[in-house]
CSV table of C-alpha atoms in Angstrom, one decimal:
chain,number,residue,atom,x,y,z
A,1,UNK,CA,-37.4,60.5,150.7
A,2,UNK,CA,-36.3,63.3,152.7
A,3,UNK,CA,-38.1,64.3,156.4
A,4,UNK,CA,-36.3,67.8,157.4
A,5,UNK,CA,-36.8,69.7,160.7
A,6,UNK,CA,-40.7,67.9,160.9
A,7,UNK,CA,-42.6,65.8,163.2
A,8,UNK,CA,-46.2,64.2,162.5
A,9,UNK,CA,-45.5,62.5,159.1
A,10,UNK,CA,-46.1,59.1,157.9
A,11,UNK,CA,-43.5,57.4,155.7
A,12,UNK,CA,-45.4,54.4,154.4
A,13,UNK,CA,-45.8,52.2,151.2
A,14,UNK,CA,-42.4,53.4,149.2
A,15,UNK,CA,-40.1,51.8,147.9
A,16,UNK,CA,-36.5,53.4,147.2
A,17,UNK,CA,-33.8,52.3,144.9
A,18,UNK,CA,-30.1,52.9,143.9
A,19,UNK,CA,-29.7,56.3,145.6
A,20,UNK,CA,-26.6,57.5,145.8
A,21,UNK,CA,-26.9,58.4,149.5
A,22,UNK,CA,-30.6,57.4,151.8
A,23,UNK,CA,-33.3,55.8,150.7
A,24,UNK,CA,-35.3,57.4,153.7
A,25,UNK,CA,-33.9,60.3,155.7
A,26,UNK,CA,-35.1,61.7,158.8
A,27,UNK,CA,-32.9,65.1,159.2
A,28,UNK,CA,-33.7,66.7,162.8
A,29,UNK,CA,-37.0,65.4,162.7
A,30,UNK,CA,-39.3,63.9,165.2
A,31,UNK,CA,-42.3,62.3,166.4
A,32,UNK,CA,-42.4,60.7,163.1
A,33,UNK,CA,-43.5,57.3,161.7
A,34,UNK,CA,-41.4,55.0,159.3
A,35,UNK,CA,-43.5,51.8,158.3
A,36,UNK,CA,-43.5,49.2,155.2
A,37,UNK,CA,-40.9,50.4,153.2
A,38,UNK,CA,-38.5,49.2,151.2
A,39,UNK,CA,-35.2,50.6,151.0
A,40,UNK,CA,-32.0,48.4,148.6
A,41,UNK,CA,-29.0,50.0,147.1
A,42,UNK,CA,-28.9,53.0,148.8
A,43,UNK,CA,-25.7,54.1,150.7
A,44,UNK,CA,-28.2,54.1,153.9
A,45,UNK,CA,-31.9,52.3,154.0
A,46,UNK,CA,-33.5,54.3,156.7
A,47,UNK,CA,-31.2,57.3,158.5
A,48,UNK,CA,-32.3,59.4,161.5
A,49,UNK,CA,-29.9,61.8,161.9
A,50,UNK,CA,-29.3,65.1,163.6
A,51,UNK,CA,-31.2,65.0,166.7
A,52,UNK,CA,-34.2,62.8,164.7
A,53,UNK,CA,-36.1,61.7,168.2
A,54,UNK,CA,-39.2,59.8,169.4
A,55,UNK,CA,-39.7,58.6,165.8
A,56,UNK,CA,-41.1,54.6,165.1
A,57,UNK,CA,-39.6,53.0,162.3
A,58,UNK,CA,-41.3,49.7,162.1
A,59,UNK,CA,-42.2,46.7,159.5
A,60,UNK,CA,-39.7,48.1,156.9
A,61,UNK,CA,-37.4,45.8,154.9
A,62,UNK,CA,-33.9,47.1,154.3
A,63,UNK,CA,-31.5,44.8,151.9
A,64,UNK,CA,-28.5,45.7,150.1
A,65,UNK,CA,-27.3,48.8,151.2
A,66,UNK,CA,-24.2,50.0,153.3
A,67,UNK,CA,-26.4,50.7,156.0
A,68,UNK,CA,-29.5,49.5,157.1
A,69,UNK,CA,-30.5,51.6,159.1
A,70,UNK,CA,-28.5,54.4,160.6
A,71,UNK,CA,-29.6,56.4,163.8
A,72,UNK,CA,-26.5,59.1,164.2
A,73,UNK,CA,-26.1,62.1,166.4
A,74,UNK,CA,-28.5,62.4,169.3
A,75,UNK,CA,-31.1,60.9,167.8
A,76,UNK,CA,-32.7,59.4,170.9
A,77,UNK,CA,-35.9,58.0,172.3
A,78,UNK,CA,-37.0,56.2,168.6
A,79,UNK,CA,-38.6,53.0,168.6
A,80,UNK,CA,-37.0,50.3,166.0
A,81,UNK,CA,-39.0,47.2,165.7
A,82,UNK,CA,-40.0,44.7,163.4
A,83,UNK,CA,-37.8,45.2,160.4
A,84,UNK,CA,-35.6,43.0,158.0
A,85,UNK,CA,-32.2,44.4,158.2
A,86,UNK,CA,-30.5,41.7,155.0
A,87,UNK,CA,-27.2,41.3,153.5
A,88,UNK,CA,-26.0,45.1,154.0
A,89,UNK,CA,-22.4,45.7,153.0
A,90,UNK,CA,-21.3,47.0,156.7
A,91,UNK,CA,-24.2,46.9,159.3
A,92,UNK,CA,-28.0,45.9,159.6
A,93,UNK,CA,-28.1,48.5,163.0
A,94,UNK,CA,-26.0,51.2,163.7
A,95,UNK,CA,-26.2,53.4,166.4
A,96,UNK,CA,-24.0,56.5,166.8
A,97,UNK,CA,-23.9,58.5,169.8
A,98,UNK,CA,-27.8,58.1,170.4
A,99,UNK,CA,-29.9,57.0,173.6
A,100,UNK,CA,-32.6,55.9,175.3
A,101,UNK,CA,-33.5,54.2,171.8
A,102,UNK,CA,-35.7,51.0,171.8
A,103,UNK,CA,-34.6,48.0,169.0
A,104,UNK,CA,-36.8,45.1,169.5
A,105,UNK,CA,-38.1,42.4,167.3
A,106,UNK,CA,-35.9,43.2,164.1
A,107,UNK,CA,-34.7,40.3,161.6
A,108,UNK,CA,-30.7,41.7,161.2
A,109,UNK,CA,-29.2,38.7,159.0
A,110,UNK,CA,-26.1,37.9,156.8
A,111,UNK,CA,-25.1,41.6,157.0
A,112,UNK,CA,-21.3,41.3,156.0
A,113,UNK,CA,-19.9,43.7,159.0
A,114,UNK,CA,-22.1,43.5,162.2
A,115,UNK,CA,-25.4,42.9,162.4
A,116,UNK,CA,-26.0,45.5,165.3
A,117,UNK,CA,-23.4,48.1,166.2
A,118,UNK,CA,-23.5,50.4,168.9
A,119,UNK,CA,-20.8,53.3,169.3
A,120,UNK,CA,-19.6,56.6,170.3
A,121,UNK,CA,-21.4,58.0,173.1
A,122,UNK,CA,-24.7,55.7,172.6
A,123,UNK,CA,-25.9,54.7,176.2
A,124,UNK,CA,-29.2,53.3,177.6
A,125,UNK,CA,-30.5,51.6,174.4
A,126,UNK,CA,-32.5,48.2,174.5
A,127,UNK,CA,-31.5,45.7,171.9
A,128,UNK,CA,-33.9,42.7,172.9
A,129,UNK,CA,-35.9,40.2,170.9
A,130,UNK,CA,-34.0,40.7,167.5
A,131,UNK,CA,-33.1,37.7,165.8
A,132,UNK,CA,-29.4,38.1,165.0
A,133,UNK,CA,-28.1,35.2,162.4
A,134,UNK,CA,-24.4,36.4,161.6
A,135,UNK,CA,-23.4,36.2,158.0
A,136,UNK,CA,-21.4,33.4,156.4
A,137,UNK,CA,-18.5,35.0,155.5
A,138,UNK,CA,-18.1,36.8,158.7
A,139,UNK,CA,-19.5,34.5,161.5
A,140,UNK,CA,-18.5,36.2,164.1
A,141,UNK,CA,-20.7,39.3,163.1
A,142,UNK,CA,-22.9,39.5,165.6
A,143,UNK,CA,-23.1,42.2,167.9
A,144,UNK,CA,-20.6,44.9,168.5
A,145,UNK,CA,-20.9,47.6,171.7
A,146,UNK,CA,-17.9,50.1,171.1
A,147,UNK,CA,-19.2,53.0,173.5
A,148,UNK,CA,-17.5,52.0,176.7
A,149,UNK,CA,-21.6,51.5,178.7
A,150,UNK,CA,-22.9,48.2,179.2
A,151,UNK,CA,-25.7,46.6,177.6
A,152,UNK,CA,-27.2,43.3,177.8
A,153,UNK,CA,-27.9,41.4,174.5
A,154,UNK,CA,-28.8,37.8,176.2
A,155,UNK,CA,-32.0,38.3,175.6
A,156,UNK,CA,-32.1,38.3,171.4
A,157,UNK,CA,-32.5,35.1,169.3
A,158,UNK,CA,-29.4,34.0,167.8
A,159,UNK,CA,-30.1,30.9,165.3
A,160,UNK,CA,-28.6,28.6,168.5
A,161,UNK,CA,-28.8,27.8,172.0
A,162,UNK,CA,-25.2,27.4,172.6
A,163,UNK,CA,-24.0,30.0,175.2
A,164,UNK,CA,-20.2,29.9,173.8
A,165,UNK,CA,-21.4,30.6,170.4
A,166,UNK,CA,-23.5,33.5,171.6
A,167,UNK,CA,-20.7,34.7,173.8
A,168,UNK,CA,-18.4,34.8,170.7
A,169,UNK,CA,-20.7,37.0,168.6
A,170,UNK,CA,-20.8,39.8,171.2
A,171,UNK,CA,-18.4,42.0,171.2
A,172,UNK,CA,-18.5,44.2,174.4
């Protein structure tokens, strides 16, 4: 499914399967809304790219793709909440060189990589109330911020209470 240069749609209800690249692309798109889908073996699940802003991309379930979900490129201001980012070959959440984006209230789990990574020249995101459960053959794979800004993951649920445990799946 393929948004380009538009804003007002609503993706809803599909489901996408064994693409050879996205299962849902939004291409310099915005203001657009992304909700109960189902994306699996697709290179990417869901990818805003391009400058894709102030879209909402909620309630979708994501599982066995390279990606999750993929917001690259100035894509800023989007909302990502309530999802099921599952057993993805690199990364439930990855954010490239986009800000100001909300990620709230997601399920990233047993994604073999990271399950949220944050890089380039990404800055002012929230990543709050996700629950982040690392995958077992990478248990370390929790959260990785490779952009050089702080952010503050304490406040995400991640399957303990342990503070040294949390502190060794963040990797700032």
């Amino acid at each position: 499914i393929n948004v380009n240069s538009s804003s007002g749609n609503i993706v809803s209800g599909n489901t996408t399967v064994s693409n050879t690249s996205r299962g849902i692309w939004l291409f310099t798109s915005a203001n657009n809304t992304v909700t109960g889908n189902a994306t699996s073996s697709n290179n990417y699940g869901v990818h805003l790219e391009s400058a894709s802003t102030g879209n909402r991309v909620t309630a979708n379930t994501s599982t066995s793709n390279l990606y999750g979900i993929r917001l690259e490129t100035n894509c800023d201001t989007n909302v990502v909440a309530d999802n099921l980012f599952n057993s993805n070959t690199l990364y439930g959440i990855h954010v490239f060189s986009s800000s100001g984006n909300t990620i709230s209230q997601n399920d990233a789990r047993n994604n073999t990589e990271y399950q949220i990574i944050i890089q380039g020249s990404s800055a002012r995101d929230t990543v709050q109330k996700n629950n982040i459960v690392t995958s077992g053959t990478n248990p370390d794979s929790g959260v990785f911020n490779n952009t050089g800004s702080a952010f503050d993951f304490t406040r995400n649920y991640w399957n303990t209470t342990d503070s040294l445990a949390i502190r060794n799946k963040i990797y700032d």
